Short mmCIF file of C-alpha atoms in Angstrom, two decimals:
data_model
loop_
_atom_site.label_atom_id
_atom_site.label_comp_id
_atom_site.label_asym_id
_atom_site.label_seq_id
_atom_site.Cartn_x
_atom_site.Cartn_y
_atom_site.Cartn_z
CA UNK A 270 65.89 -182.26 42.19
CA UNK A 271 69.65 -182.33 42.68
CA UNK A 272 71.11 -179.43 44.63
CA UNK A 273 71.61 -176.29 42.58
CA UNK A 274 73.23 -172.98 43.34
CA UNK A 275 73.62 -169.43 42.10
CA UNK A 276 76.78 -167.43 42.80
CA UNK A 277 76.37 -163.69 42.41
CA UNK A 278 79.09 -161.16 41.84
CA UNK A 279 78.30 -157.94 43.72
CA UNK A 280 79.34 -154.73 42.00
CA UNK A 281 77.54 -154.37 38.68
CA UNK A 282 75.25 -157.33 39.39
CA UNK A 283 73.30 -156.65 42.58
CA UNK A 284 74.25 -152.98 42.87
CA UNK A 285 75.74 -150.60 40.33
CA UNK A 286 78.44 -148.88 42.31
CA UNK A 287 80.81 -148.41 39.39
CA UNK A 288 80.49 -144.60 39.51
CA UNK A 289 81.29 -144.64 43.23
CA UNK A 290 84.39 -146.74 42.57
CA UNK A 291 85.39 -144.35 39.77
CA UNK A 292 84.99 -141.38 42.15
CA UNK A 293 87.02 -143.15 44.84
CA UNK A 294 89.89 -143.86 42.41
CA UNK A 295 89.89 -140.20 41.39
CA UNK A 296 90.02 -139.04 45.01
CA UNK A 297 92.75 -141.43 46.14
CA UNK A 298 94.73 -140.58 42.99
CA UNK A 299 94.48 -136.87 43.80
CA UNK A 300 95.71 -137.60 47.35
CA UNK A 301 98.62 -139.82 46.26
CA UNK A 302 99.68 -138.20 43.02
CA UNK A 303 98.57 -140.69 40.37
CA UNK A 304 95.82 -140.76 37.76
CA UNK A 305 93.47 -143.62 36.87
CA UNK A 306 92.27 -143.23 33.28
CA UNK A 307 88.65 -144.04 32.53
CA UNK A 308 89.79 -146.62 29.97
CA UNK A 309 91.94 -148.44 32.53
CA UNK A 310 89.16 -148.20 35.13
CA UNK A 311 86.66 -150.06 32.95
CA UNK A 312 89.30 -152.50 31.73
CA UNK A 313 90.19 -153.52 35.31
CA UNK A 314 86.73 -153.24 36.90
CA UNK A 315 86.09 -156.47 38.80
CA UNK A 316 89.76 -157.21 39.43
CA UNK A 317 91.23 -157.15 42.96
CA UNK A 318 93.10 -153.97 43.82
CA UNK A 319 96.49 -155.72 43.86
CA UNK A 320 96.16 -156.55 40.16
CA UNK A 321 94.80 -153.09 39.38
CA UNK A 322 97.88 -151.54 41.01
CA UNK A 323 100.13 -153.65 38.76
CA UNK A 324 98.34 -152.28 35.69
CA UNK A 325 98.27 -148.75 37.09
CA UNK A 326 101.92 -148.49 38.09
CA UNK A 327 103.43 -150.99 35.65
CA UNK A 328 104.81 -153.18 38.45
CA UNK A 329 103.62 -154.88 41.66
CA UNK A 330 103.67 -152.62 44.71
CA UNK A 331 105.39 -153.77 47.92
CA UNK A 332 102.75 -155.66 49.97
CA UNK A 333 102.57 -153.09 52.79
CA UNK A 334 102.17 -150.21 50.33
CA UNK A 335 99.55 -152.08 48.31
CA UNK A 336 97.60 -152.92 51.48
CA UNK A 337 97.67 -149.34 52.76
CA UNK A 338 96.68 -147.84 49.40
CA UNK A 339 93.91 -150.41 48.94
CA UNK A 340 92.50 -149.69 52.40
CA UNK A 341 92.48 -145.95 51.71
CA UNK A 342 90.73 -146.39 48.37
CA UNK A 343 88.05 -148.60 49.94
CA UNK A 344 87.65 -146.23 52.90
CA UNK A 345 86.84 -143.44 50.43
CA UNK A 346 84.46 -145.78 48.59
CA UNK A 347 82.52 -146.58 51.78
CA UNK A 348 82.24 -142.85 52.59
CA UNK A 349 80.82 -142.21 49.12
CA UNK A 350 78.54 -145.26 49.21
CA UNK A 351 76.82 -144.45 52.50
CA UNK A 352 73.22 -143.62 51.67
CA UNK A 353 73.74 -143.68 47.88
CA UNK A 354 73.52 -147.39 47.07
CA UNK A 355 70.38 -149.01 45.71
CA UNK A 356 69.84 -152.54 44.38
CA UNK A 357 69.74 -152.92 40.62
CA UNK A 358 66.27 -153.52 39.11
CA UNK A 359 65.04 -157.05 39.74
CA UNK A 360 67.90 -158.00 42.09
CA UNK A 361 65.95 -158.29 45.36
CA UNK A 362 63.00 -160.00 43.65
CA UNK A 363 65.26 -162.53 41.92
CA UNK A 364 67.10 -163.37 45.14
CA UNK A 365 63.77 -164.03 46.87
CA UNK A 366 62.45 -166.14 43.98
CA UNK A 367 65.62 -168.24 43.84
CA UNK A 368 65.50 -168.82 47.59
CA UNK A 369 61.83 -169.85 47.38
CA UNK A 370 62.68 -172.22 44.51
CA UNK A 371 65.25 -174.02 46.66
CA UNK A 372 68.47 -172.67 45.17
CA UNK A 373 71.48 -172.22 47.43
CA UNK A 374 72.85 -168.71 47.01
CA UNK A 375 76.39 -167.42 47.43
CA UNK A 376 78.26 -164.20 46.85
CA UNK A 377 81.58 -164.46 45.00
CA UNK A 378 83.18 -161.03 44.84
CA UNK A 379 86.56 -159.30 44.53
CA UNK A 380 85.26 -156.80 47.10
CA UNK A 381 86.68 -156.82 50.67
CA UNK A 382 84.30 -157.89 53.45
CA UNK A 383 84.29 -154.40 54.99
CA UNK A 384 82.63 -153.12 51.78
CA UNK A 385 80.33 -156.13 51.43
CA UNK A 386 78.80 -155.55 54.86
CA UNK A 387 78.07 -151.92 53.99
CA UNK A 388 76.53 -152.87 50.63
CA UNK A 389 74.40 -155.82 51.76
CA UNK A 390 73.02 -153.89 54.71
CA UNK A 391 72.37 -150.80 52.57
CA UNK A 392 70.27 -152.73 50.08
CA UNK A 393 68.77 -155.17 52.60
CA UNK A 394 69.71 -158.51 51.02
CA UNK A 395 72.12 -160.12 53.49
CA UNK A 396 69.53 -162.71 54.58
CA UNK A 397 69.42 -164.36 51.15
CA UNK A 398 73.01 -165.63 51.18
CA UNK A 399 74.07 -169.07 52.37
CA UNK A 400 77.76 -168.28 51.79
CA UNK A 401 80.00 -165.30 51.07
CA UNK A 402 83.47 -165.49 49.51
CA UNK A 403 85.28 -162.18 49.13
CA UNK A 404 88.71 -160.69 48.45
CA UNK A 405 89.79 -161.56 52.01
CA UNK A 406 89.25 -165.29 51.33
CA UNK A 407 91.31 -165.77 48.17
CA UNK A 408 94.92 -165.37 47.10
CA UNK A 409 94.23 -165.16 43.35
CA UNK A 410 91.80 -162.70 41.80
CA UNK A 411 89.52 -163.11 38.80
CA UNK A 412 90.01 -164.30 36.06
CA UNK A 413 91.40 -167.07 38.28
CA UNK A 414 88.44 -169.29 39.31
CA UNK A 415 89.41 -169.52 43.01
CA UNK A 416 86.58 -167.28 44.28
CA UNK A 417 83.87 -169.30 42.50
CA UNK A 418 85.41 -172.68 43.36
CA UNK A 419 85.37 -171.67 47.05
CA UNK A 420 81.82 -170.36 46.80
CA UNK A 421 80.58 -173.62 45.27
CA UNK A 422 82.44 -175.58 47.94
CA UNK A 423 80.80 -173.54 50.71
CA UNK A 424 77.40 -174.22 49.13
CA UNK A 425 78.22 -177.94 49.18
CA UNK A 426 77.83 -178.19 45.40
CA UNK A 427 80.07 -179.01 42.44
CA UNK A 428 80.66 -175.95 40.22
CA UNK A 429 78.76 -177.66 37.39
CA UNK A 430 75.59 -177.36 39.52
CA UNK A 431 76.07 -173.60 39.89
CA UNK A 432 75.25 -170.59 37.73
CA UNK A 433 77.49 -167.56 38.21
CA UNK A 434 75.95 -164.12 37.59
CA UNK A 435 78.57 -161.64 36.38
CA UNK A 436 78.97 -158.29 34.63
CA UNK A 437 82.72 -158.29 33.94
CA UNK A 438 84.79 -160.13 31.34
CA UNK A 439 87.28 -161.37 33.96
CA UNK A 440 84.35 -162.67 36.02
CA UNK A 441 82.92 -164.62 33.10
CA UNK A 442 86.35 -166.10 32.43
CA UNK A 443 86.64 -167.10 36.09
CA UNK A 444 83.20 -168.72 36.05
CA UNK A 445 83.97 -170.75 32.93
CA UNK A 446 87.38 -171.77 34.30
CA UNK A 447 85.61 -173.01 37.44
CA UNK A 448 83.33 -175.21 35.34
CA UNK A 449 80.16 -173.26 36.16
CA UNK A 450 77.46 -171.88 33.88
CA UNK A 451 77.44 -168.12 33.52
CA UNK A 452 74.69 -165.54 33.11
CA UNK A 453 76.04 -162.09 32.22
CA UNK A 454 74.33 -158.73 32.71
CA UNK A 455 75.19 -155.67 30.60
CA UNK A 456 75.48 -153.20 33.50
CA UNK A 457 79.10 -152.21 32.99
CA UNK A 458 80.15 -153.77 29.66
CA UNK A 459 78.47 -153.95 26.24
CA UNK A 460 76.83 -157.19 25.18
CA UNK A 461 79.48 -158.04 22.58
CA UNK A 462 82.22 -158.12 25.25
CA UNK A 463 80.25 -160.67 27.31
CA UNK A 464 79.90 -163.28 24.58
CA UNK A 465 81.74 -166.00 26.53
CA UNK A 466 78.77 -166.24 28.92
CA UNK A 467 76.08 -168.89 28.40
CA UNK A 468 73.42 -166.18 28.32
CA UNK A 469 73.50 -162.37 28.32
CA UNK A 470 70.67 -160.16 29.65
CA UNK A 471 70.25 -156.43 30.09
CA UNK A 472 68.49 -156.68 33.46
CA UNK A 473 67.85 -159.23 36.20
CA UNK A 474 64.16 -158.43 35.66
CA UNK A 475 64.41 -160.61 32.53
CA UNK A 476 65.16 -163.87 34.36
CA UNK A 477 63.40 -166.26 36.74
CA UNK A 478 64.45 -169.44 38.58
CA UNK A 479 63.30 -171.44 35.52
CA UNK A 480 65.97 -169.70 33.44
CA UNK A 481 68.64 -170.84 35.89
CA UNK A 482 67.33 -174.41 35.72
CA UNK A 483 67.50 -174.18 31.92
CA UNK A 484 71.14 -173.08 32.07
CA UNK A 485 72.03 -175.96 34.39
CA UNK A 486 70.25 -178.41 32.07
CA UNK A 487 72.39 -177.37 29.07
#
């Protein structure tokens, strides 16, 4: 069988750390004198911090200020995440089944590598990944397809031979723009908002490697 790959987003797909991100935005906002509304939080969830800042402040921040604020927000997130992260139902089992079935597996996330290390080690899944592409590796955030194009390239596969697993609207848009198939999970957004995906599920427990082969055969 021709090579085939699966590219997983991280937050909301393998772990549900959305509440921890929400808490970290509240804490950094209290420190720096701004407020992130819950509506804006969910609307921008999955975007890189630089784009979130543009939405939050109504203009791009100077690069040094954006970098410093982003690092502080993620530092708070890692403090909150320590000992509180668990894999979403079915995530570890699906990763193992895909690996056994011969899929190449990548991570394609808007998360910085410093967070990814904490998360993968906390949930014990680092060994399943053949490639990792994160916020540090790209210049354009989702919905731009750069992160998934790079992930497919590092797997040695064309995007059309990859299924992206996403929970966010911008992630689905990025996957489709890359030319990949997309499986969406309803962790952080309702089913009706994920309709651009090729298939929508409520849990990774619902799918097996055969379902990924079926998506690639479409």
